[in-house]
């Protein structure tokens, strides 16, 4: 990270600029933080993207003082390293979690880095400003920024972040791959973000641009002229005589006269012939990235920009409601909780930033209602009443799937029902979608066999009919809470507790609770509002703190905290601050009780998986959504809440290793050391997953173990179990734009690395557009793969700004079928209106982001969200049998 230096007045509102770089000079413009292993101390695309976002976020905080809190002052940040945890604590208050903001930045950064890995983009000169394709590159850059705007305005922020990452990658590459810096420029190109402004003084086809250079370092190979050019890379397109190459060992064109190159991606001459200008290129690329974020803020407004980057410590509020006639009490409970949350948090930092509501019954579900306005949400919720009968079961999972598609990542979804699911066949797909969206699902089920009013039962229903809810709750890190009508109002209070922000689940030892035996959990000094929830046929229990003080089942205030009981549901909320150390729980019950311990804290972590790419022109970490059986995989952890400017003398917490356990059994799978990557204040850690873990397609949990600044123990567990996919399944969208009435080609790829697989491939699309495929079965041996093509027909009637979800499922056949594997591709249908036509601004100093002109984009188009798009490519990655692949670009 870099220090803040001076305001930049010519960008309109002063933009915080980083002019002096504290990082030692070495490789830059590599994809992501993993590139530091190939070039320690490098400044990467990830560094530039996150630093620019932090600068503009701080500028927003400076211009919009926090209500009821001290104003932020620029002087406090001059010469300091900008960290999300610091500026969040200063603006929202000490302990305010920055996890959602850092996750959103991670999405943008990984989408940026993916441009160097995805088969559709890594060799496209238009996406990297290579091969003198400067006008074409500017066209795609502006188009990607326009798609960012449209997706953000349609509340499709995951799509918006992906397009923003692609735009920033191209923008940053312009300053490294062209000769803009060599021309003596130290400010961003004034016309690059304006499609109607001409890019002047461009080198033409017949203009020689470089002289021959046989050395690795080529400081004087550019001919003495003032024309703008960029280097050619590889053999497509071929380099004309006299033209510059990109350069570096992996550029085939650099061996053809004129040899050498002009890229500034690195200070290493092995990668970058113009390595000596690397820092100058970084400075200008950083300025340009700040400008792009500022333009987005100008067009979206502060509220829309904050939603784009999740600049809030608060969560969203998402309800899925059964509306059949028997659900009156449950619907009223949901209304009471929603109203309470809105009234208590309105105007505060913890006010929900987004609201989602999906009703369902039988046979219908939906439509989905989304808004960022609490009054609109309350009005829509108040319109819902329990009407009509309907026999159990209901279309619950279809409604939940719809909610997942529209709920922001890292959110809680609450399902109110008294019926089992009619669409239980969706269970596995919804499980996968909860992991994809990183959302936690809690079911509040009022299953009361004595109640018959409003609910018709045509047949005797299986006692196992709620198992789909149990499976989804386990996969998402949520829970199923069974209660009765007379308790639903009280039990529903967990909604407010769950959306408070900064909530973590504490690991239990053992993971599976056994009645009569002691269960242990650890409390550290960074935890507050520790709450134990117990559910089941419980006759007695006791809780003991590290000093030996215990509390039993008596309701009310006890020596440790407040005990409440609602039927078979118990909560014990400990008095703050809780005693640090090892706590014990013992329960006497019929059957196996459910126990969960949760607490508030700012110290948490995000994580994702990836394959390190060490060969080729762009070393870095190729991100995955989940490990794949048979492939060595890295775990990358990003710890949030590490820095406390209020108590610097207490030291920084740190995590030393990760404990892996099988879910739900709790079997110990191993303990893996965590190694720091990059500056310690960023909290980036990595670990190599053991081969034994990756040999079985089964879920496992991640638990980080370490110490706080005072040497006391720390434990944090991932909010959701992880899974090892049995096969690699990739689905990628069209490379260009699609108008209604035409077909979009989709690419499907499946590969096995752990042994022979016999698979059925099933497709679905929501809404029900026509989708055809030429691959319905795949017979794969170890390290074999298959490709297929799908065609999606987008009708003329497709609604503008609507989302299309394409799902492909690989189902194993034979005596021992593997768990199904899902690939999701989210598409956004866009329509251009007359109001999107840009006009030339009266003053260039007031630049705002221009939408595309008709010459740049079709009237309606489809863009892809994280598709897991990629390819098995045996040509350029040798770490695992020469195979490189991508599952997705999202972080946890």
PDB file of N, CA and C in Angstrom, residues 680-748:
ATOM      1  N   UNK A 680       2.581  -7.128   6.416  1.00  0.00           N
ATOM      2  CA  UNK A 680       1.760  -7.779   7.455  1.00  0.00           C
ATOM      3  C   UNK A 680       0.455  -7.049   7.731  1.00  0.00           C
ATOM      4  N   UNK A 681       0.418  -5.706   7.536  1.00  0.00           N
ATOM      5  CA  UNK A 681      -0.809  -4.979   7.829  1.00  0.00           C
ATOM      6  C   UNK A 681      -1.949  -5.336   6.879  1.00  0.00           C
ATOM      7  N   UNK A 682      -1.640  -5.946   5.753  1.00  0.00           N
ATOM      8  CA  UNK A 682      -2.703  -6.347   4.826  1.00  0.00           C
ATOM      9  C   UNK A 682      -3.361  -7.653   5.254  1.00  0.00           C
ATOM     10  N   UNK A 683      -2.707  -8.423   6.118  1.00  0.00           N
ATOM     11  CA  UNK A 683      -3.319  -9.628   6.658  1.00  0.00           C
ATOM     12  C   UNK A 683      -3.524 -10.727   5.642  1.00  0.00           C
ATOM     13  N   UNK A 684      -2.622 -10.843   4.669  1.00  0.00           N
ATOM     14  CA  UNK A 684      -2.742 -11.877   3.645  1.00  0.00           C
ATOM     15  C   UNK A 684      -1.890 -13.080   4.018  1.00  0.00           C
ATOM     16  N   UNK A 685      -2.517 -14.255   4.022  1.00  0.00           N
ATOM     17  CA  UNK A 685      -1.862 -15.501   4.412  1.00  0.00           C
ATOM     18  C   UNK A 685      -2.167 -16.567   3.379  1.00  0.00           C
ATOM     19  N   UNK A 686      -1.276 -17.529   3.268  1.00  0.00           N
ATOM     20  CA  UNK A 686      -1.493 -18.616   2.321  1.00  0.00           C
ATOM     21  C   UNK A 686      -1.107 -19.945   2.941  1.00  0.00           C
ATOM     22  N   UNK A 687      -1.732 -21.010   2.453  1.00  0.00           N
ATOM     23  CA  UNK A 687      -1.434 -22.368   2.912  1.00  0.00           C
ATOM     24  C   UNK A 687      -1.668 -23.333   1.766  1.00  0.00           C
ATOM     25  N   UNK A 688      -0.885 -24.385   1.737  1.00  0.00           N
ATOM     26  CA  UNK A 688      -1.071 -25.449   0.738  1.00  0.00           C
ATOM     27  C   UNK A 688      -1.987 -26.510   1.326  1.00  0.00           C
ATOM     28  N   UNK A 689      -3.091 -26.773   0.644  1.00  0.00           N
ATOM     29  CA  UNK A 689      -4.012 -27.794   1.145  1.00  0.00           C
ATOM     30  C   UNK A 689      -3.407 -29.179   0.981  1.00  0.00           C
ATOM     31  N   UNK A 690      -3.576 -30.060   1.972  1.00  0.00           N
ATOM     32  CA  UNK A 690      -2.974 -31.401   1.901  1.00  0.00           C
ATOM     33  C   UNK A 690      -3.622 -32.252   0.814  1.00  0.00           C
ATOM     34  N   UNK A 691      -2.829 -33.087   0.129  1.00  0.00           N
ATOM     35  CA  UNK A 691      -3.383 -33.949  -0.933  1.00  0.00           C
ATOM     36  C   UNK A 691      -4.486 -34.874  -0.439  1.00  0.00           C
ATOM     37  N   UNK A 692      -4.405 -35.325   0.817  1.00  0.00           N
ATOM     38  CA  UNK A 692      -5.451 -36.214   1.330  1.00  0.00           C
ATOM     39  C   UNK A 692      -6.802 -35.523   1.354  1.00  0.00           C
ATOM     40  N   UNK A 693      -6.820 -34.217   1.649  1.00  0.00           N
ATOM     41  CA  UNK A 693      -8.071 -33.465   1.653  1.00  0.00           C
ATOM     42  C   UNK A 693      -8.653 -33.384   0.250  1.00  0.00           C
ATOM     43  N   UNK A 694      -7.776 -33.234  -0.745  1.00  0.00           N
ATOM     44  CA  UNK A 694      -8.216 -33.017  -2.115  1.00  0.00           C
ATOM     45  C   UNK A 694      -8.496 -34.308  -2.860  1.00  0.00           C
ATOM     46  N   UNK A 695      -8.350 -35.443  -2.189  1.00  0.00           N
ATOM     47  CA  UNK A 695      -8.583 -36.719  -2.851  1.00  0.00           C
ATOM     48  C   UNK A 695     -10.024 -37.185  -2.736  1.00  0.00           C
ATOM     49  N   UNK A 696     -10.829 -36.509  -1.896  1.00  0.00           N
ATOM     50  CA  UNK A 696     -12.204 -36.933  -1.648  1.00  0.00           C
ATOM     51  C   UNK A 696     -13.135 -35.746  -1.869  1.00  0.00           C
ATOM     52  N   UNK A 697     -14.228 -35.989  -2.593  1.00  0.00           N
ATOM     53  CA  UNK A 697     -15.217 -34.933  -2.827  1.00  0.00           C
ATOM     54  C   UNK A 697     -16.188 -34.884  -1.656  1.00  0.00           C
ATOM     55  N   UNK A 698     -15.805 -34.158  -0.609  1.00  0.00           N
ATOM     56  CA  UNK A 698     -16.619 -34.085   0.599  1.00  0.00           C
ATOM     57  C   UNK A 698     -16.402 -32.729   1.248  1.00  0.00           C
ATOM     58  N   UNK A 699     -17.373 -32.246   2.032  1.00  0.00           N
ATOM     59  CA  UNK A 699     -17.229 -30.931   2.658  1.00  0.00           C
ATOM     60  C   UNK A 699     -16.252 -30.948   3.826  1.00  0.00           C
ATOM     61  N   UNK A 700     -15.638 -29.791   4.070  1.00  0.00           N
ATOM     62  CA  UNK A 700     -14.724 -29.641   5.202  1.00  0.00           C
ATOM     63  C   UNK A 700     -14.830 -28.215   5.708  1.00  0.00           C
ATOM     64  N   UNK A 701     -14.391 -28.010   6.955  1.00  0.00           N
ATOM     65  CA  UNK A 701     -14.429 -26.685   7.572  1.00  0.00           C
ATOM     66  C   UNK A 701     -13.020 -26.137   7.709  1.00  0.00           C
ATOM     67  N   UNK A 702     -12.932 -24.803   7.719  1.00  0.00           N
ATOM     68  CA  UNK A 702     -11.671 -24.104   7.926  1.00  0.00           C
ATOM     69  C   UNK A 702     -11.725 -23.377   9.265  1.00  0.00           C
ATOM     70  N   UNK A 703     -10.715 -23.592  10.095  1.00  0.00           N
ATOM     71  CA  UNK A 703     -10.634 -22.903  11.379  1.00  0.00           C
ATOM     72  C   UNK A 703      -9.243 -22.303  11.529  1.00  0.00           C
ATOM     73  N   UNK A 704      -9.166 -20.974  11.612  1.00  0.00           N
ATOM     74  CA  UNK A 704      -7.898 -20.293  11.792  1.00  0.00           C
ATOM     75  C   UNK A 704      -7.561 -20.222  13.268  1.00  0.00           C
ATOM     76  N   UNK A 705      -6.292 -20.515  13.596  1.00  0.00           N
ATOM     77  CA  UNK A 705      -5.832 -20.533  14.981  1.00  0.00           C
ATOM     78  C   UNK A 705      -4.606 -19.637  15.090  1.00  0.00           C
ATOM     79  N   UNK A 706      -4.579 -18.809  16.133  1.00  0.00           N
ATOM     80  CA  UNK A 706      -3.439 -17.925  16.336  1.00  0.00           C
ATOM     81  C   UNK A 706      -3.478 -17.277  17.701  1.00  0.00           C
ATOM     82  N   UNK A 707      -2.930 -16.071  17.798  1.00  0.00           N
ATOM     83  CA  UNK A 707      -2.867 -15.344  19.060  1.00  0.00           C
ATOM     84  C   UNK A 707      -3.211 -13.876  18.837  1.00  0.00           C
ATOM     85  N   UNK A 708      -3.777 -13.254  19.874  1.00  0.00           N
ATOM     86  CA  UNK A 708      -4.012 -11.815  19.804  1.00  0.00           C
ATOM     87  C   UNK A 708      -2.718 -11.074  20.154  1.00  0.00           C
ATOM     88  N   UNK A 709      -2.778  -9.743  20.171  1.00  0.00           N
ATOM     89  CA  UNK A 709      -1.573  -8.973  20.423  1.00  0.00           C
ATOM     90  C   UNK A 709      -0.971  -9.193  21.785  1.00  0.00           C
ATOM     91  N   UNK A 710      -1.743  -9.726  22.729  1.00  0.00           N
ATOM     92  CA  UNK A 710      -1.240  -9.990  24.065  1.00  0.00           C
ATOM     93  C   UNK A 710      -0.789 -11.419  24.293  1.00  0.00           C
ATOM     94  N   UNK A 711      -0.778 -12.228  23.232  1.00  0.00           N
ATOM     95  CA  UNK A 711      -0.329 -13.613  23.344  1.00  0.00           C
ATOM     96  C   UNK A 711      -1.407 -14.601  23.730  1.00  0.00           C
ATOM     97  N   UNK A 712      -2.682 -14.154  23.834  1.00  0.00           N
ATOM     98  CA  UNK A 712      -3.776 -15.066  24.157  1.00  0.00           C
ATOM     99  C   UNK A 712      -4.322 -15.712  22.884  1.00  0.00           C
ATOM    100  N   UNK A 713      -4.955 -16.869  23.028  1.00  0.00           N
ATOM    101  CA  UNK A 713      -5.389 -17.651  21.884  1.00  0.00           C
ATOM    102  C   UNK A 713      -6.513 -16.987  21.084  1.00  0.00           C
ATOM    103  N   UNK A 714      -6.500 -17.222  19.779  1.00  0.00           N
ATOM    104  CA  UNK A 714      -7.533 -16.756  18.853  1.00  0.00           C
ATOM    105  C   UNK A 714      -7.990 -17.912  17.984  1.00  0.00           C
ATOM    106  N   UNK A 715      -9.287 -17.986  17.747  1.00  0.00           N
ATOM    107  CA  UNK A 715      -9.838 -18.999  16.848  1.00  0.00           C
ATOM    108  C   UNK A 715     -10.980 -18.351  16.065  1.00  0.00           C
ATOM    109  N   UNK A 716     -10.953 -18.513  14.747  1.00  0.00           N
ATOM    110  CA  UNK A 716     -12.038 -18.057  13.894  1.00  0.00           C
ATOM    111  C   UNK A 716     -12.334 -19.157  12.878  1.00  0.00           C
ATOM    112  N   UNK A 717     -13.608 -19.378  12.633  1.00  0.00           N
ATOM    113  CA  UNK A 717     -13.997 -20.418  11.693  1.00  0.00           C
ATOM    114  C   UNK A 717     -14.710 -19.808  10.499  1.00  0.00           C
ATOM    115  N   UNK A 718     -14.565 -20.422   9.338  1.00  0.00           N
ATOM    116  CA  UNK A 718     -15.231 -19.938   8.135  1.00  0.00           C
ATOM    117  C   UNK A 718     -16.741 -20.039   8.310  1.00  0.00           C
ATOM    118  N   UNK A 719     -17.510 -19.072   7.789  1.00  0.00           N
ATOM    119  CA  UNK A 719     -18.961 -19.083   7.999  1.00  0.00           C
ATOM    120  C   UNK A 719     -19.671 -20.231   7.303  1.00  0.00           C
ATOM    121  N   UNK A 720     -19.058 -20.792   6.268  1.00  0.00           N
ATOM    122  CA  UNK A 720     -19.664 -21.889   5.526  1.00  0.00           C
ATOM    123  C   UNK A 720     -18.657 -23.015   5.361  1.00  0.00           C
ATOM    124  N   UNK A 721     -19.123 -24.263   5.322  1.00  0.00           N
ATOM    125  CA  UNK A 721     -18.212 -25.351   4.969  1.00  0.00           C
ATOM    126  C   UNK A 721     -17.738 -25.202   3.523  1.00  0.00           C
ATOM    127  N   UNK A 722     -16.575 -25.717   3.251  1.00  0.00           N
ATOM    128  CA  UNK A 722     -16.049 -25.762   1.886  1.00  0.00           C
ATOM    129  C   UNK A 722     -16.302 -27.148   1.307  1.00  0.00           C
ATOM    130  N   UNK A 723     -16.290 -27.243   0.000  1.00  0.00           N
ATOM    131  CA  UNK A 723     -16.452 -28.537  -0.653  1.00  0.00           C
ATOM    132  C   UNK A 723     -15.363 -28.730  -1.698  1.00  0.00           C
ATOM    133  N   UNK A 724     -15.012 -29.981  -1.921  1.00  0.00           N
ATOM    134  CA  UNK A 724     -14.099 -30.340  -2.999  1.00  0.00           C
ATOM    135  C   UNK A 724     -14.943 -30.842  -4.163  1.00  0.00           C
ATOM    136  N   UNK A 725     -14.891 -30.139  -5.273  1.00  0.00           N
ATOM    137  CA  UNK A 725     -15.671 -30.542  -6.443  1.00  0.00           C
ATOM    138  C   UNK A 725     -15.066 -31.801  -7.058  1.00  0.00           C
ATOM    139  N   UNK A 726     -15.888 -32.785  -7.420  1.00  0.00           N
ATOM    140  CA  UNK A 726     -15.339 -34.014  -8.008  1.00  0.00           C
ATOM    141  C   UNK A 726     -14.754 -33.793  -9.388  1.00  0.00           C
ATOM    142  N   UNK A 727     -15.285 -32.814 -10.125  1.00  0.00           N
ATOM    143  CA  UNK A 727     -14.783 -32.519 -11.467  1.00  0.00           C
ATOM    144  C   UNK A 727     -14.716 -31.001 -11.638  1.00  0.00           C
ATOM    145  N   UNK A 728     -13.942 -30.592 -12.597  1.00  0.00           N
ATOM    146  CA  UNK A 728     -13.926 -29.191 -13.006  1.00  0.00           C
ATOM    147  C   UNK A 728     -15.041 -28.981 -14.026  1.00  0.00           C
ATOM    148  N   UNK A 729     -15.935 -28.032 -13.754  1.00  0.00           N
ATOM    149  CA  UNK A 729     -17.041 -27.723 -14.655  1.00  0.00           C
ATOM    150  C   UNK A 729     -17.041 -26.227 -14.893  1.00  0.00           C
ATOM    151  N   UNK A 730     -16.850 -25.822 -16.148  1.00  0.00           N
ATOM    152  CA  UNK A 730     -16.733 -24.419 -16.505  1.00  0.00           C
ATOM    153  C   UNK A 730     -17.779 -24.049 -17.547  1.00  0.00           C
ATOM    154  N   UNK A 731     -18.389 -22.895 -17.340  1.00  0.00           N
ATOM    155  CA  UNK A 731     -19.401 -22.381 -18.262  1.00  0.00           C
ATOM    156  C   UNK A 731     -19.070 -20.928 -18.532  1.00  0.00           C
ATOM    157  N   UNK A 732     -18.853 -20.571 -19.784  1.00  0.00           N
ATOM    158  CA  UNK A 732     -18.479 -19.204 -20.133  1.00  0.00           C
ATOM    159  C   UNK A 732     -19.436 -18.659 -21.171  1.00  0.00           C
ATOM    160  N   UNK A 733     -19.589 -17.349 -21.151  1.00  0.00           N
ATOM    161  CA  UNK A 733     -20.570 -16.681 -21.990  1.00  0.00           C
ATOM    162  C   UNK A 733     -20.004 -16.189 -23.300  1.00  0.00           C
ATOM    163  N   UNK A 734     -20.814 -15.474 -24.069  1.00  0.00           N
ATOM    164  CA  UNK A 734     -20.400 -15.002 -25.394  1.00  0.00           C
ATOM    165  C   UNK A 734     -19.316 -13.947 -25.276  1.00  0.00           C
ATOM    166  N   UNK A 735     -18.395 -13.899 -26.244  1.00  0.00           N
ATOM    167  CA  UNK A 735     -17.320 -12.911 -26.190  1.00  0.00           C
ATOM    168  C   UNK A 735     -17.785 -11.504 -26.518  1.00  0.00           C
ATOM    169  N   UNK A 736     -18.906 -11.362 -27.206  1.00  0.00           N
ATOM    170  CA  UNK A 736     -19.389 -10.041 -27.591  1.00  0.00           C
ATOM    171  C   UNK A 736     -20.771  -9.781 -27.027  1.00  0.00           C
ATOM    172  N   UNK A 737     -21.514  -8.918 -27.726  1.00  0.00           N
ATOM    173  CA  UNK A 737     -22.829  -8.512 -27.262  1.00  0.00           C
ATOM    174  C   UNK A 737     -23.913  -9.226 -28.055  1.00  0.00           C
ATOM    175  N   UNK A 738     -25.087  -9.338 -27.451  1.00  0.00           N
ATOM    176  CA  UNK A 738     -26.179 -10.056 -28.086  1.00  0.00           C
ATOM    177  C   UNK A 738     -27.448  -9.228 -28.063  1.00  0.00           C
ATOM    178  N   UNK A 739     -28.077  -9.080 -29.227  1.00  0.00           N
ATOM    179  CA  UNK A 739     -29.354  -8.382 -29.309  1.00  0.00           C
ATOM    180  C   UNK A 739     -30.489  -9.385 -29.156  1.00  0.00           C
ATOM    181  N   UNK A 740     -31.644  -8.964 -28.665  1.00  0.00           N
ATOM    182  CA  UNK A 740     -32.796  -9.864 -28.586  1.00  0.00           C
ATOM    183  C   UNK A 740     -33.121 -10.436 -29.969  1.00  0.00           C
ATOM    184  N   UNK A 741     -33.583 -11.665 -29.979  1.00  0.00           N
ATOM    185  CA  UNK A 741     -33.916 -12.328 -31.231  1.00  0.00           C
ATOM    186  C   UNK A 741     -32.779 -13.111 -31.833  1.00  0.00           C
ATOM    187  N   UNK A 742     -31.582 -13.033 -31.245  1.00  0.00           N
ATOM    188  CA  UNK A 742     -30.443 -13.801 -31.755  1.00  0.00           C
ATOM    189  C   UNK A 742     -30.005 -14.817 -30.703  1.00  0.00           C
ATOM    190  N   UNK A 743     -29.029 -15.647 -31.069  1.00  0.00           N
ATOM    191  CA  UNK A 743     -28.549 -16.685 -30.170  1.00  0.00           C
ATOM    192  C   UNK A 743     -27.203 -16.299 -29.577  1.00  0.00           C
ATOM    193  N   UNK A 744     -27.049 -16.615 -28.301  1.00  0.00           N
ATOM    194  CA  UNK A 744     -25.764 -16.397 -27.621  1.00  0.00           C
ATOM    195  C   UNK A 744     -25.038 -17.724 -27.503  1.00  0.00           C
ATOM    196  N   UNK A 745     -23.838 -17.847 -28.044  1.00  0.00           N
ATOM    197  CA  UNK A 745     -23.083 -19.095 -27.890  1.00  0.00           C
ATOM    198  C   UNK A 745     -22.429 -19.160 -26.517  1.00  0.00           C
ATOM    199  N   UNK A 746     -22.605 -20.267 -25.838  1.00  0.00           N
ATOM    200  CA  UNK A 746     -21.969 -20.512 -24.544  1.00  0.00           C
ATOM    201  C   UNK A 746     -21.006 -21.683 -24.686  1.00  0.00           C
ATOM    202  N   UNK A 747     -19.948 -21.639 -23.932  1.00  0.00           N
ATOM    203  CA  UNK A 747     -18.940 -22.697 -23.987  1.00  0.00           C
ATOM    204  C   UNK A 747     -18.949 -23.481 -22.690  1.00  0.00           C
ATOM    205  N   UNK A 748     -18.925 -24.815 -22.801  1.00  0.00           N
ATOM    206  CA  UNK A 748     -18.943 -25.710 -21.650  1.00  0.00           C
ATOM    207  C   UNK A 748     -17.700 -26.584 -21.677  1.00  0.00           C
TER     208      UNK A 748
END
